[in-house]
Short mmCIF file of C-alpha atoms and ligand atoms in Angstrom, two decimals:
data_model
loop_
_atom_site.label_atom_id
_atom_site.label_comp_id
_atom_site.label_asym_id
_atom_site.label_seq_id
_atom_site.Cartn_x
_atom_site.Cartn_y
_atom_site.Cartn_z
CA UNK A 89 -0.09 0.08 0.12
CA UNK A 90 2.96 2.29 -0.64
CA UNK A 91 3.26 5.67 -2.21
CA UNK A 92 -0.08 6.07 -2.73
CA UNK A 93 -0.56 5.00 -5.31
CA UNK A 94 -4.29 4.32 -6.30
CA UNK A 95 -3.95 0.81 -7.48
CA UNK A 96 -3.48 0.13 -3.71
CA UNK A 97 -5.34 1.72 -1.50
CA UNK A 98 -8.19 -1.62 -1.79
CA UNK A 99 -9.78 -2.21 -0.03
CA UNK A 100 -9.44 0.19 2.18
CA UNK A 101 -10.27 2.23 -0.66
CA UNK A 102 -10.31 5.60 1.44
CA UNK A 103 -12.26 9.55 0.91
CA UNK A 104 -11.15 11.23 -2.05
CA UNK A 105 -11.19 14.41 0.03
CA UNK A 106 -8.48 12.57 2.52
CA UNK A 107 -6.83 11.25 -0.37
CA UNK A 108 -5.76 14.58 -1.64
CA UNK A 109 -4.45 16.08 2.09
CA UNK A 110 -1.17 16.78 2.12
CA UNK A 111 -0.07 16.13 6.08
CA UNK A 112 3.29 18.55 6.47
CA UNK A 113 6.24 17.00 7.50
CA UNK A 114 8.94 17.78 9.81
CA UNK A 115 12.42 16.62 8.03
CA UNK A 116 15.20 17.31 10.86
CA UNK A 117 17.65 17.46 8.45
CA UNK A 118 17.95 21.09 6.84
CA UNK A 119 16.73 21.95 3.95
CA UNK A 120 19.45 22.21 2.14
CA UNK A 121 20.00 18.47 2.36
CA UNK A 122 16.39 17.07 0.44
CA UNK A 123 16.52 19.90 -1.97
CA UNK A 124 19.25 18.03 -3.79
CA UNK A 125 18.32 14.72 -3.06
CA UNK A 126 16.58 14.13 -6.35
CA UNK A 127 19.56 13.70 -8.74
CA UNK A 128 20.27 10.56 -5.93
CA UNK A 129 18.90 8.01 -7.46
CA UNK A 130 19.18 9.00 -11.50
CA UNK A 131 19.71 5.72 -12.65
CA UNK A 132 23.91 5.16 -14.39
CA UNK A 133 21.46 2.00 -17.43
CA UNK A 134 25.19 1.84 -18.82
CA UNK A 135 26.30 -0.01 -15.46
CA UNK A 136 24.18 -2.18 -16.00
CA UNK A 137 23.46 -6.29 -17.20
CA UNK A 138 21.08 -8.80 -16.95
CA UNK A 139 21.74 -12.10 -16.20
CA UNK A 140 18.82 -14.37 -16.52
CA UNK A 141 18.46 -18.02 -16.57
CA UNK A 142 15.73 -20.19 -16.04
CA UNK A 143 16.61 -23.60 -15.65
CA UNK A 144 14.23 -26.84 -13.29
CA UNK A 145 16.06 -24.03 -10.31
CA UNK A 146 13.66 -21.57 -11.28
CA UNK A 147 14.12 -17.70 -12.43
CA UNK A 148 16.58 -15.97 -11.30
CA UNK A 149 17.01 -12.25 -11.75
CA UNK A 150 18.96 -9.54 -11.56
CA UNK A 151 19.21 -7.05 -8.35
CA UNK A 152 21.16 -4.00 -8.87
CA UNK A 153 22.05 -1.00 -6.48
CA UNK A 154 21.19 2.15 -7.77
CA UNK A 155 24.11 4.55 -7.97
CA UNK A 156 24.29 8.30 -7.96
CA UNK A 157 24.67 10.04 -11.18
CA UNK A 158 26.04 12.57 -9.79
CA UNK A 159 29.93 12.20 -7.92
CA UNK A 160 27.97 12.86 -4.19
CA UNK A 161 30.93 12.81 -0.55
CA UNK A 162 30.14 10.37 1.23
CA UNK A 163 27.59 12.51 3.68
CA UNK A 164 26.04 13.91 1.11
CA UNK A 165 24.76 10.77 -0.04
CA UNK A 166 24.69 9.33 3.69
CA UNK A 167 22.58 12.07 4.74
CA UNK A 168 19.97 12.27 1.18
CA UNK A 169 19.38 8.40 1.60
CA UNK A 170 18.57 9.64 5.40
CA UNK A 171 16.19 12.13 4.36
CA UNK A 172 14.66 9.91 1.99
CA UNK A 173 14.62 7.68 5.09
CA UNK A 174 13.17 9.99 6.94
CA UNK A 175 9.58 10.21 4.64
CA UNK A 176 9.60 6.96 3.49
CA UNK A 177 8.87 5.92 7.37
CA UNK A 178 6.56 8.11 8.60
CA UNK A 179 4.71 7.50 5.30
CA UNK A 180 4.64 3.78 6.32
CA UNK A 181 3.88 4.35 9.80
CA UNK A 182 0.92 6.28 8.95
CA UNK A 183 0.04 3.57 6.75
CA UNK A 184 -0.10 1.75 10.21
CA UNK A 185 -1.51 3.76 11.93
CA UNK A 186 -4.42 3.35 10.50
CA UNK A 187 -4.89 6.92 9.41
CA UNK A 188 -7.17 6.98 6.36
CA UNK A 189 -4.31 9.90 5.16
CA UNK A 190 -1.49 8.56 2.99
CA UNK A 191 1.07 11.41 4.07
CA UNK A 192 1.55 12.68 0.09
CA UNK A 193 4.14 14.75 0.96
CA UNK A 194 6.78 11.76 2.78
CA UNK A 195 5.11 10.01 -0.87
CA UNK A 196 6.51 12.48 -3.00
CA UNK A 197 10.12 11.29 -1.07
CA UNK A 198 9.12 8.33 -1.43
CA UNK A 199 8.51 7.67 -4.86
CA UNK A 200 12.23 8.57 -4.73
CA UNK A 201 13.70 6.17 -1.71
CA UNK A 202 12.70 2.74 -3.00
CA UNK A 203 17.42 1.84 -3.30
CA UNK A 204 17.05 -1.25 -5.31
CA UNK A 205 16.09 -2.03 -8.83
CA UNK A 206 15.43 -4.77 -11.21
CA UNK A 207 15.12 -4.86 -15.06
CA UNK A 208 12.63 -5.94 -16.35
CA UNK A 209 10.57 -5.75 -19.93
CA UNK A 210 7.35 -4.98 -20.80
CA UNK A 211 5.71 -4.72 -23.73
CA UNK A 212 5.54 -7.24 -27.72
CA UNK A 213 8.01 -6.55 -28.70
CA UNK A 214 9.50 -6.23 -25.39
CA UNK A 215 11.02 -3.19 -24.06
CA UNK A 216 13.68 -2.61 -21.32
CA UNK A 217 12.80 -0.77 -18.80
CA UNK A 218 14.21 -0.30 -14.86
CA UNK A 219 11.41 -0.73 -11.58
CA UNK A 220 12.04 0.19 -8.48
CA UNK A 221 11.68 -3.58 -5.97
CA UNK A 222 9.80 -2.31 -3.27
CA UNK A 223 8.11 -5.45 -0.61
CA UNK A 224 5.54 -1.79 0.95
CA UNK A 225 3.97 -1.70 -2.29
CA UNK A 226 1.40 -3.25 -4.28
CA UNK A 227 2.35 -1.49 -6.99
CA UNK A 228 3.22 -0.94 -10.49
CA UNK A 229 3.45 1.86 -12.22
CA UNK A 230 5.45 2.82 -15.92
CA UNK A 231 6.32 5.85 -17.19
CA UNK A 232 4.71 6.53 -20.17
CA UNK A 233 5.95 7.19 -23.74
CA UNK A 234 2.86 10.20 -23.66
CA UNK A 235 4.49 11.82 -20.67
CA UNK A 236 4.47 15.18 -19.91
CA UNK A 237 7.20 15.63 -17.75
CA UNK A 238 8.08 12.01 -16.83
CA UNK A 239 11.72 12.14 -17.08
CA UNK A 240 13.87 8.28 -17.08
CA UNK A 241 13.57 5.84 -19.85
CA UNK A 242 9.40 5.24 -21.23
CA UNK A 243 7.48 3.27 -21.82
CA UNK A 244 5.70 3.78 -25.25
CA UNK A 245 2.12 1.43 -25.71
CA UNK A 246 2.21 2.71 -28.99
CA UNK A 247 5.26 0.50 -30.25
CA UNK A 248 4.47 -2.42 -28.09
CA UNK A 249 0.60 -4.85 -29.65
CA UNK A 250 0.04 -6.25 -26.21
CA UNK A 251 -1.63 -3.17 -24.80
CA UNK A 252 -4.62 -1.99 -24.14
CA UNK A 253 -6.25 0.75 -22.04
CA UNK A 254 -8.66 -0.39 -19.38
CA UNK A 255 -12.24 0.88 -19.71
CA UNK A 256 -14.22 2.88 -17.26
CA UNK A 257 -16.42 0.31 -16.37
CA UNK A 258 -13.48 -3.08 -15.61
CA UNK A 259 -13.31 -3.86 -11.71
CA UNK A 260 -9.60 -2.97 -11.52
CA UNK A 261 -11.22 0.58 -12.20
CA UNK A 262 -12.47 0.46 -8.82
CA UNK A 263 -10.05 0.58 -7.58
CA UNK A 264 -8.58 3.77 -8.05
CA UNK A 265 -8.53 7.24 -6.07
CA UNK A 266 -10.94 9.23 -8.75
CA UNK A 267 -11.46 7.66 -11.66
CA UNK A 268 -12.56 9.30 -14.34
CA UNK A 269 -13.25 8.03 -18.41
CA UNK A 270 -11.44 9.65 -21.23
CA UNK A 271 -13.22 7.83 -24.68
CA UNK A 272 -11.87 4.44 -23.70
CA UNK A 273 -9.65 3.58 -21.17
CA UNK A 274 -9.68 4.64 -16.91
CA UNK A 275 -7.64 7.62 -16.02
CA UNK A 276 -6.52 9.08 -12.42
CA UNK A 277 -5.45 11.71 -10.55
CA UNK A 278 -2.54 11.09 -8.12
CA UNK A 279 -1.59 13.66 -5.61
CA UNK A 280 1.86 14.08 -4.28
CA UNK A 281 2.65 17.14 -2.31
CA UNK A 282 3.56 20.08 -4.51
CA UNK A 283 3.00 17.29 -7.80
CA UNK A 284 0.83 15.78 -9.73
CA UNK A 285 0.90 12.46 -11.44
CA UNK A 286 -1.83 11.82 -13.64
CA UNK A 287 -2.48 8.10 -14.85
CA UNK A 288 -4.41 6.27 -17.50
CA UNK A 289 -4.90 2.20 -16.50
CA UNK A 290 -2.91 -0.35 -18.78
CA UNK A 291 -2.02 -3.65 -19.62
CA UNK A 292 0.55 -5.58 -20.68
CA UNK A 293 2.51 -8.19 -20.98
CA UNK A 294 5.49 -7.72 -18.01
CA UNK A 295 8.38 -10.41 -18.36
CA UNK A 296 10.52 -10.27 -14.90
CA UNK A 297 12.95 -12.94 -15.85
CA UNK A 298 11.63 -14.91 -18.78
CA UNK A 299 8.51 -15.49 -17.25
CA UNK A 300 5.82 -13.01 -19.72
CA UNK A 301 2.79 -12.17 -17.18
CA UNK A 302 0.64 -11.28 -19.39
CA UNK A 303 -2.44 -8.43 -19.12
CA UNK A 304 -0.70 -7.29 -16.20
CA UNK A 305 -2.43 -4.38 -15.06
CA UNK A 306 -0.80 -1.47 -14.17
CA UNK A 307 -0.78 2.68 -14.19
CA UNK A 308 0.90 3.90 -17.18
CA UNK A 309 2.13 7.38 -16.32
CA UNK A 310 0.39 9.93 -18.84
CA UNK A 311 1.89 13.63 -16.54
CA UNK A 312 3.45 14.47 -13.91
CA UNK A 313 3.66 18.88 -12.50
CA UNK A 314 5.39 19.62 -10.23
CA UNK A 315 9.37 18.41 -8.86
CA UNK A 316 9.04 15.62 -7.61
CA UNK A 317 7.85 12.04 -10.98
CA UNK A 318 8.69 9.12 -9.88
CA UNK A 319 11.52 8.78 -12.56
CA UNK A 320 11.34 5.12 -13.34
CA UNK A 321 9.08 2.05 -12.48
CA UNK A 322 8.14 0.72 -8.90
CA UNK A 323 7.63 -3.17 -8.65
CA UNK A 324 5.62 -4.12 -5.07
CA UNK A 325 6.46 -6.95 -3.54
CA UNK A 326 3.50 -6.03 -0.66
CA UNK A 327 1.08 -9.23 -1.03
CA UNK A 328 -2.30 -6.99 -1.36
CA UNK A 329 -4.74 -7.33 -3.90
CA UNK A 330 -3.53 -6.68 -7.62
CA UNK A 331 -0.20 -6.86 -5.80
CA UNK A 332 2.03 -8.61 -8.30
CA UNK A 333 2.18 -11.40 -6.04
CA UNK A 334 -1.50 -11.51 -6.64
CA UNK A 335 -0.82 -10.94 -10.46
CA UNK A 336 0.66 -14.19 -10.77
CA UNK A 337 -0.65 -16.73 -8.06
CA UNK A 338 -0.02 -19.14 -10.70
CA UNK A 339 2.84 -18.28 -11.96
CA UNK A 340 5.29 -17.51 -8.74
CA UNK A 341 2.53 -18.06 -6.28
CA UNK A 342 2.93 -15.72 -4.13
CA UNK A 343 6.63 -16.99 -2.92
CA UNK A 344 10.64 -14.31 -3.54
CA UNK A 345 13.71 -14.47 -2.19
CA UNK A 346 16.16 -11.51 -2.42
CA UNK A 347 19.59 -10.85 -1.94
CA UNK A 348 20.15 -7.46 -1.55
CA UNK A 349 23.96 -6.39 -2.64
CA UNK A 350 26.31 -3.33 -0.79
CA UNK A 351 25.49 -0.54 -1.41
CA UNK A 352 28.71 0.58 -0.60
CA UNK A 353 29.64 -1.40 -3.98
CA UNK A 354 29.57 0.15 -7.15
CA UNK A 355 29.17 -3.30 -9.05
CA UNK A 356 27.14 -4.87 -6.55
CA UNK A 357 24.01 -7.26 -8.21
CA UNK A 358 21.92 -9.71 -5.94
CA UNK A 359 18.90 -11.67 -7.02
CA UNK A 360 15.43 -11.77 -7.13
CA UNK A 361 14.39 -15.26 -7.14
CA UNK A 362 10.28 -15.60 -8.21
CA UNK A 363 8.43 -18.96 -7.47
CA UNK A 364 8.77 -21.65 -4.62
CA UNK A 365 11.23 -23.49 -6.64
CA UNK A 366 15.15 -23.07 -5.37
CA UNK A 367 15.14 -21.48 -2.72
CA UNK A 368 17.07 -22.02 0.02
CA UNK A 369 15.74 -24.48 1.44
CA UNK A 370 18.48 -23.75 5.11
CA UNK A 371 16.79 -21.35 6.45
CA UNK A 372 15.89 -19.83 9.58
CA UNK A 373 11.89 -19.04 9.91
CA UNK A 374 9.92 -17.00 11.70
CA UNK A 375 5.45 -16.45 10.29
CA UNK A 376 4.30 -13.62 8.76
CA UNK A 377 2.39 -11.95 10.26
CA UNK A 378 -1.41 -10.67 9.35
CA UNK A 379 -2.63 -6.70 9.58
CA UNK A 380 -5.81 -6.63 7.05
CA UNK A 381 -6.08 -3.14 7.40
CA UNK A 382 -2.04 -2.92 5.81
CA UNK A 383 -2.40 -5.99 3.20
CA UNK A 384 1.08 -5.23 1.84
CA UNK A 385 2.87 -4.76 4.83
CA UNK A 386 5.41 -8.11 6.19
CA UNK A 387 5.06 -8.07 9.65
CA UNK A 388 7.25 -9.74 11.51
CA UNK A 389 7.06 -10.70 15.51
CA UNK A 390 10.39 -9.72 16.69
CA UNK A 391 10.67 -10.33 20.23
CA UNK A 392 14.07 -8.90 21.86
CA UNK A 393 16.92 -6.87 19.76
CA UNK A 394 20.63 -8.92 21.49
CA UNK A 395 23.91 -6.14 21.47
CA UNK A 396 27.20 -8.69 22.51
CA UNK A 397 25.58 -11.28 24.06
CA UNK A 398 23.31 -8.15 26.62
CA UNK A 399 18.83 -8.98 25.91
CA UNK A 400 18.71 -5.13 25.53
CA UNK A 401 15.27 -3.80 28.11
CA UNK A 402 12.74 -2.61 25.82
CA UNK A 403 9.95 -2.28 26.74
CA UNK A 404 7.84 -5.25 25.11
CA UNK A 405 5.49 -2.36 23.93
CA UNK A 406 7.09 -0.80 21.99
CA UNK A 407 7.54 -4.48 20.02
CA UNK A 408 4.17 -5.84 20.51
CA UNK A 409 2.33 -6.51 17.03
CA UNK A 410 -1.21 -4.36 16.94
CA UNK A 411 -2.98 -4.73 14.14
CA UNK A 412 -5.26 -1.73 15.54
CA UNK A 413 -2.30 0.76 16.03
CA UNK A 414 -0.52 -0.88 12.88
CA UNK A 415 2.47 -1.10 16.21
CA UNK A 416 4.91 -3.66 15.41
CA UNK A 417 7.70 -4.71 12.90
CA UNK A 418 8.04 -4.61 9.22
CA UNK A 419 10.43 -6.40 6.78
CA UNK A 420 11.07 -3.28 3.84
CA UNK A 421 13.28 -3.21 0.67
CA UNK A 422 12.26 0.07 0.07
CA UNK A 423 13.53 1.71 3.62
CA UNK A 424 17.14 1.92 3.61
CA UNK A 425 18.60 2.85 7.16
CA UNK A 426 16.69 0.67 10.78
CA UNK A 427 13.89 2.71 12.22
CA UNK A 428 13.48 1.83 15.85
CA UNK A 429 10.68 2.70 17.82
CA UNK A 430 12.36 4.89 20.85
CA UNK A 431 11.78 3.09 23.96
CA UNK A 432 13.66 0.32 21.71
CA UNK A 433 15.70 2.39 19.89
CA UNK A 434 17.55 3.94 22.63
CA UNK A 435 18.66 0.50 24.43
CA UNK A 436 19.65 -0.45 21.62
CA UNK A 437 22.18 3.32 21.26
CA UNK A 438 23.06 2.85 24.93
CA UNK A 439 24.54 -1.47 25.41
CA UNK A 440 25.97 -0.15 21.41
CA UNK A 441 27.77 2.51 22.83
CA UNK A 442 28.38 0.96 26.86
CA UNK A 443 30.08 -1.95 24.98
CA UNK A 444 32.24 0.41 22.53
CA UNK A 445 33.68 2.48 25.48
CA UNK A 446 31.85 4.23 27.99
CA UNK A 447 34.84 7.06 27.40
CA UNK A 448 34.94 7.02 23.89
CA UNK A 449 33.76 11.21 22.27
CA UNK A 450 29.80 9.90 20.44
CA UNK A 451 29.49 12.34 17.48
CA UNK A 452 26.01 12.83 15.31
CA UNK A 453 26.22 13.08 11.51
CA UNK A 454 22.42 13.87 10.06
CA UNK A 455 19.52 11.58 11.76
CA UNK A 456 22.31 9.33 13.60
CA UNK A 457 23.53 10.13 16.65
CA UNK A 458 26.59 7.27 17.07
CA UNK A 459 28.92 8.11 15.36
CA UNK A 460 32.51 7.46 16.08
CA UNK A 461 35.97 9.91 15.17
CA UNK A 462 38.40 7.59 16.11
CA UNK A 463 38.07 3.30 15.30
CA UNK A 464 35.84 1.77 16.95
CA UNK A 465 35.52 -2.49 17.91
CA UNK A 466 30.85 -2.78 17.35
CA UNK A 467 28.92 -5.68 19.65
CA UNK A 468 27.27 -7.65 16.92
CA UNK A 469 23.27 -7.22 17.41
CA UNK A 470 21.08 -10.34 16.75
CA UNK A 471 17.51 -9.15 15.86
CA UNK A 472 15.85 -11.48 17.54
CA UNK A 473 12.48 -12.47 16.28
CA UNK A 474 9.88 -16.16 17.04
CA UNK A 475 11.91 -18.78 16.00
CA UNK A 476 14.62 -17.32 13.96
CA UNK A 477 17.52 -14.84 15.54
CA UNK A 478 19.40 -13.08 12.87
CA UNK A 479 22.25 -11.39 13.77
CA UNK A 480 23.68 -9.35 11.18
CA UNK A 481 27.95 -8.80 10.67
CA UNK A 482 29.88 -5.52 10.86
CA UNK A 483 28.80 -4.39 7.30
CA UNK A 484 25.40 -3.94 8.43
CA UNK A 485 25.22 -2.11 11.38
CA UNK A 486 28.44 0.92 10.73
CA UNK A 487 28.53 2.99 8.17
CA UNK A 488 31.94 4.31 7.24
CA UNK A 489 33.09 7.60 5.76
CA UNK A 490 35.02 6.75 2.52
CA UNK A 491 38.18 8.43 4.02
CA UNK A 492 37.55 6.15 7.17
CA UNK A 493 37.61 8.79 9.61
CA UNK A 494 33.67 8.62 10.40
CA UNK A 495 31.54 5.62 11.66
CA UNK A 496 28.23 5.61 13.26
CA UNK A 497 26.18 3.47 13.90
CA UNK A 498 23.27 2.59 10.61
CA UNK A 499 20.13 3.31 12.90
CA UNK A 500 18.24 5.56 14.18
CA UNK A 501 14.85 5.98 16.50
CA UNK A 502 11.78 5.80 14.61
CA UNK A 503 10.81 9.83 13.55
CA UNK A 504 8.37 11.23 16.14
CA UNK A 505 6.14 13.21 14.73
CA UNK A 506 3.93 10.69 13.26
CA UNK A 507 2.73 7.60 15.01
CA UNK A 508 5.57 6.02 15.33
CA UNK A 509 5.08 2.73 16.46
CA UNK A 510 6.80 1.54 13.77
CA UNK A 511 9.95 -0.88 13.45
CA UNK A 512 11.76 -0.78 10.06
CA UNK A 513 13.61 -4.02 9.31
CA UNK A 514 15.23 -1.89 6.42
CA UNK A 515 17.73 -2.97 3.51
CA UNK A 516 21.01 -1.88 4.64
CA UNK A 517 21.01 -4.20 6.77
CA UNK A 518 19.40 -7.02 5.78
CA UNK A 519 22.48 -6.65 2.89
CA UNK A 520 23.94 -9.58 1.59
CA UNK A 521 21.06 -11.94 3.36
CA UNK A 522 18.19 -13.85 1.22
CA UNK A 523 15.27 -13.01 2.26
CA UNK A 524 12.51 -15.53 1.22
CA UNK A 525 9.46 -14.71 1.79
CA UNK A 526 6.65 -17.10 1.47
CA UNK A 527 3.07 -16.45 1.55
CA UNK A 528 1.62 -19.84 1.36
CA UNK A 529 3.21 -20.78 4.40
CA UNK A 530 2.72 -17.39 5.49
CA UNK A 531 6.54 -17.14 6.26
CA UNK A 532 9.59 -15.22 6.03
CA UNK A 533 13.21 -16.67 5.73
CA UNK A 534 16.78 -14.95 6.39
CA UNK A 535 19.64 -16.25 5.22
CA UNK A 536 23.70 -14.93 5.27
CA UNK A 537 24.02 -15.08 1.73
CA UNK A 538 26.85 -13.30 0.03
CA UNK A 539 25.66 -12.05 -3.07
CA UNK A 540 27.43 -8.81 -3.13
CA UNK A 541 30.26 -9.04 -6.64
C1 NAG B 1387 -6.89 15.77 -13.17
O1 NAG B 1387 -5.90 16.54 -13.63
C2 NAG B 1387 -6.17 17.68 -14.82
C3 NAG B 1387 -5.64 19.55 -14.44
O2 NAG B 1387 -4.05 19.28 -14.02
C4 NAG B 1387 -7.91 17.62 -14.24
O3 NAG B 1387 -7.75 18.02 -16.14
C5 NAG B 1387 -8.47 16.83 -14.70
O4 NAG B 1387 -9.77 16.84 -15.10
C6 NAG B 1387 -7.72 15.36 -13.12
N1 NAG B 1387 -9.11 14.65 -13.93
C7 NAG B 1387 -9.86 14.13 -12.23
C8 NAG B 1387 -9.28 12.37 -12.52
O5 NAG B 1387 -8.91 14.40 -11.16
C1 NAG B 1388 32.82 -4.22 -11.15
O1 NAG B 1388 33.13 -5.20 -12.80
C2 NAG B 1388 34.17 -4.90 -12.61
C3 NAG B 1388 34.20 -6.29 -13.74
O2 NAG B 1388 32.10 -6.62 -13.99
C4 NAG B 1388 35.11 -5.33 -12.21
O3 NAG B 1388 36.32 -4.86 -12.54
C5 NAG B 1388 35.10 -4.13 -11.33
O4 NAG B 1388 36.66 -4.16 -10.32
C6 NAG B 1388 34.08 -4.53 -10.52
N1 NAG B 1388 33.83 -3.36 -9.25
C7 NAG B 1388 33.54 -3.56 -8.39
C8 NAG B 1388 33.67 -1.68 -7.40
O5 NAG B 1388 33.26 -4.62 -7.48
C1 NAG B 1389 36.26 14.40 23.65
O1 NAG B 1389 36.43 15.73 23.14
C2 NAG B 1389 35.87 17.23 24.25
C3 NAG B 1389 36.20 17.70 23.04
O2 NAG B 1389 35.83 18.14 21.68
C4 NAG B 1389 38.12 16.70 23.68
O3 NAG B 1389 37.98 17.90 24.40
C5 NAG B 1389 38.32 15.23 24.47
O4 NAG B 1389 39.61 14.67 24.99
C6 NAG B 1389 37.66 14.06 23.85
N1 NAG B 1389 37.88 13.18 25.03
C7 NAG B 1389 38.83 11.58 23.92
C8 NAG B 1389 38.58 10.88 23.99
O5 NAG B 1389 39.01 11.40 22.89
C1 NAG B 1390 17.91 -17.18 19.66
O1 NAG B 1390 19.35 -17.37 21.16
C2 NAG B 1390 18.80 -17.50 22.07
C3 NAG B 1390 20.12 -16.39 23.46
O2 NAG B 1390 20.45 -15.34 23.00
C4 NAG B 1390 18.87 -18.90 22.60
O3 NAG B 1390 17.60 -19.07 24.26
C5 NAG B 1390 16.59 -18.91 21.41
O4 NAG B 1390 16.76 -20.19 21.66
C6 NAG B 1390 17.44 -18.43 20.75
N1 NAG B 1390 16.25 -18.86 19.29
C7 NAG B 1390 16.13 -19.98 18.06
C8 NAG B 1390 15.44 -19.49 17.92
O5 NAG B 1390 17.59 -19.95 18.22
#
C-alpha cells in the first residue's frame, strides 16, 4: 500500500477528499539536503547488465543497486539516503496507524526512495525498463511516452501490440482514486505534495526473469507536474490485492526471495528469485503476521534485541504487534536504515555505546546519533524474532566514511512526529542475506548469502 498508489487503496478505499490531504512533514535534516535528493536515484544505465537464467532451478532476476548520477561525497550520500528514509518511515508509519490519509508529502520522498532496482521487459516486442523493488508496495507503475514531465526511460504503448487501456467499466478501475473516463480508458490523478501525477490504468505483458506475465495491470503514467515525478517504474512486491504476487499466483505461487548486494559497492548485483523453486532449504523462518488493515506490509514478530551478549531492556509494547494501531515490525526493501521505535532504539544505542567504549566521544551525523571519529570495535546486534535469531555482521551495522575517519551506527529512532509505532528492518541491515517471502506458508526466512560481487 505504499506510495499512495491508487491501486493500493483497496480494500480500504479512502474518500477522495482524504487522499489529497497533504500532511506537513517535519524533516529534522537541513532543507538544503532534501532539495538535492532528487538527483540521487537517477540511474547509470550503462553500468547495468542483466543476467537471466531459467532452468529447473527456477527463475532468477538480477538485482542492481542504484547509483547516484552525480558524484557525491560520502556525507552527502548518507544524508540524502537518510532524508529520504525519514519520509518513507513516516509514510509507512502513517499506513500502519490505520489512518485513512496517505501522507503525500512524504510520498514524494518515498517515490525517490526505493534504492534497489530490477530490469524488466514490457510489451510486444519487449521494451526494457528499470523497476524499483518495493516490498511495502503493491503498485506497478511505468512512465509512458506520452508522459508530459517524466524524466526517465519511457515505455511506448504505441509500439506494443499487446498493450491495452482498461476501460472505465473494468473492476480494477473501481480501485483507483478519482477515476475519470476518457474515450476508452480509465484514468486518474494522484497528488504528491506539490506534484501531481496522471496515469491511465493499463495492461500489457511484462516479463521479469524469463516468464511473460500477460495482461499485467499497471498505471501508465501520462503526466507529472511539480518537482518530483517518479523517476522510473515501480515493482511492488507487497502482498495486497492487485500486487504482482496476486497477479501471478499461478506462476510464482506468492513466493519470492531476494539478496540485496552491499550498497557500498558500485557493481553489485544480487538477485530476486520468483517462485517456490530453488529457494534455499537451509534457512531459518519466522511467521509472517497479517494486518488486514495494511495488507501489503510484511509484519514479523520481533521479540527482543541482543547487543553483544546482552538482551537489551525494551518495554514489550515497543515491539508488540497490534493490527489496530499498526504497531510491530516489518521487513522493508525500500527503507535504507533500520528504524526502531524510540524506547527500543535508545536501549540498543545505549548498550552499543557502552560496549564500544563509554569514554569515547560520540558525535552525530544527520539523523545518526552514534558516530565515532576514531576506529571502533562494534558489538554484534541480533534481532530475535519468533523462531529465528538474525545476527548482523559489522557491515550491516556500521556505516563508514570513505576516508575512514567517521563510523556511525547505521540505525536510528523512528521519526517521532507521526504515530511512531513501527519498527522497520531496512535494506542496509538485510544486505548480503537471502530474505525469503513464503506467503503460502505464511513465513519469512533469512539466511546469510554473499551476493556482493
Ligand atoms: C486531472 O488533472 C487535470 C488538470 O491537471 C484535470 O483537468 C482533470 O480533471 C483531473 N482528472 C481527475 C480525474 O481528477
Ligand atoms: C565491477 O565489475 C567489473 C567487471 O565486471 C570489475 O572489473 C570491477 O572491479 C567491479 N567493481 C567493483 C567495485 O566491484
Ligand atoms: C572529547 O571531546 C572533547 C571536546 O571536543 C575533547 O576535549 C576530549 O579530549 C575528547 N576526548 C577524547 C577521549 O577524545
Ligand atoms: C535465540 O537466541 C537466544 C539466546 O540469546 C536463545 O535462547 C534462543 O533459543 C534463540 N532462538 C532461536 C530460535 O534460535
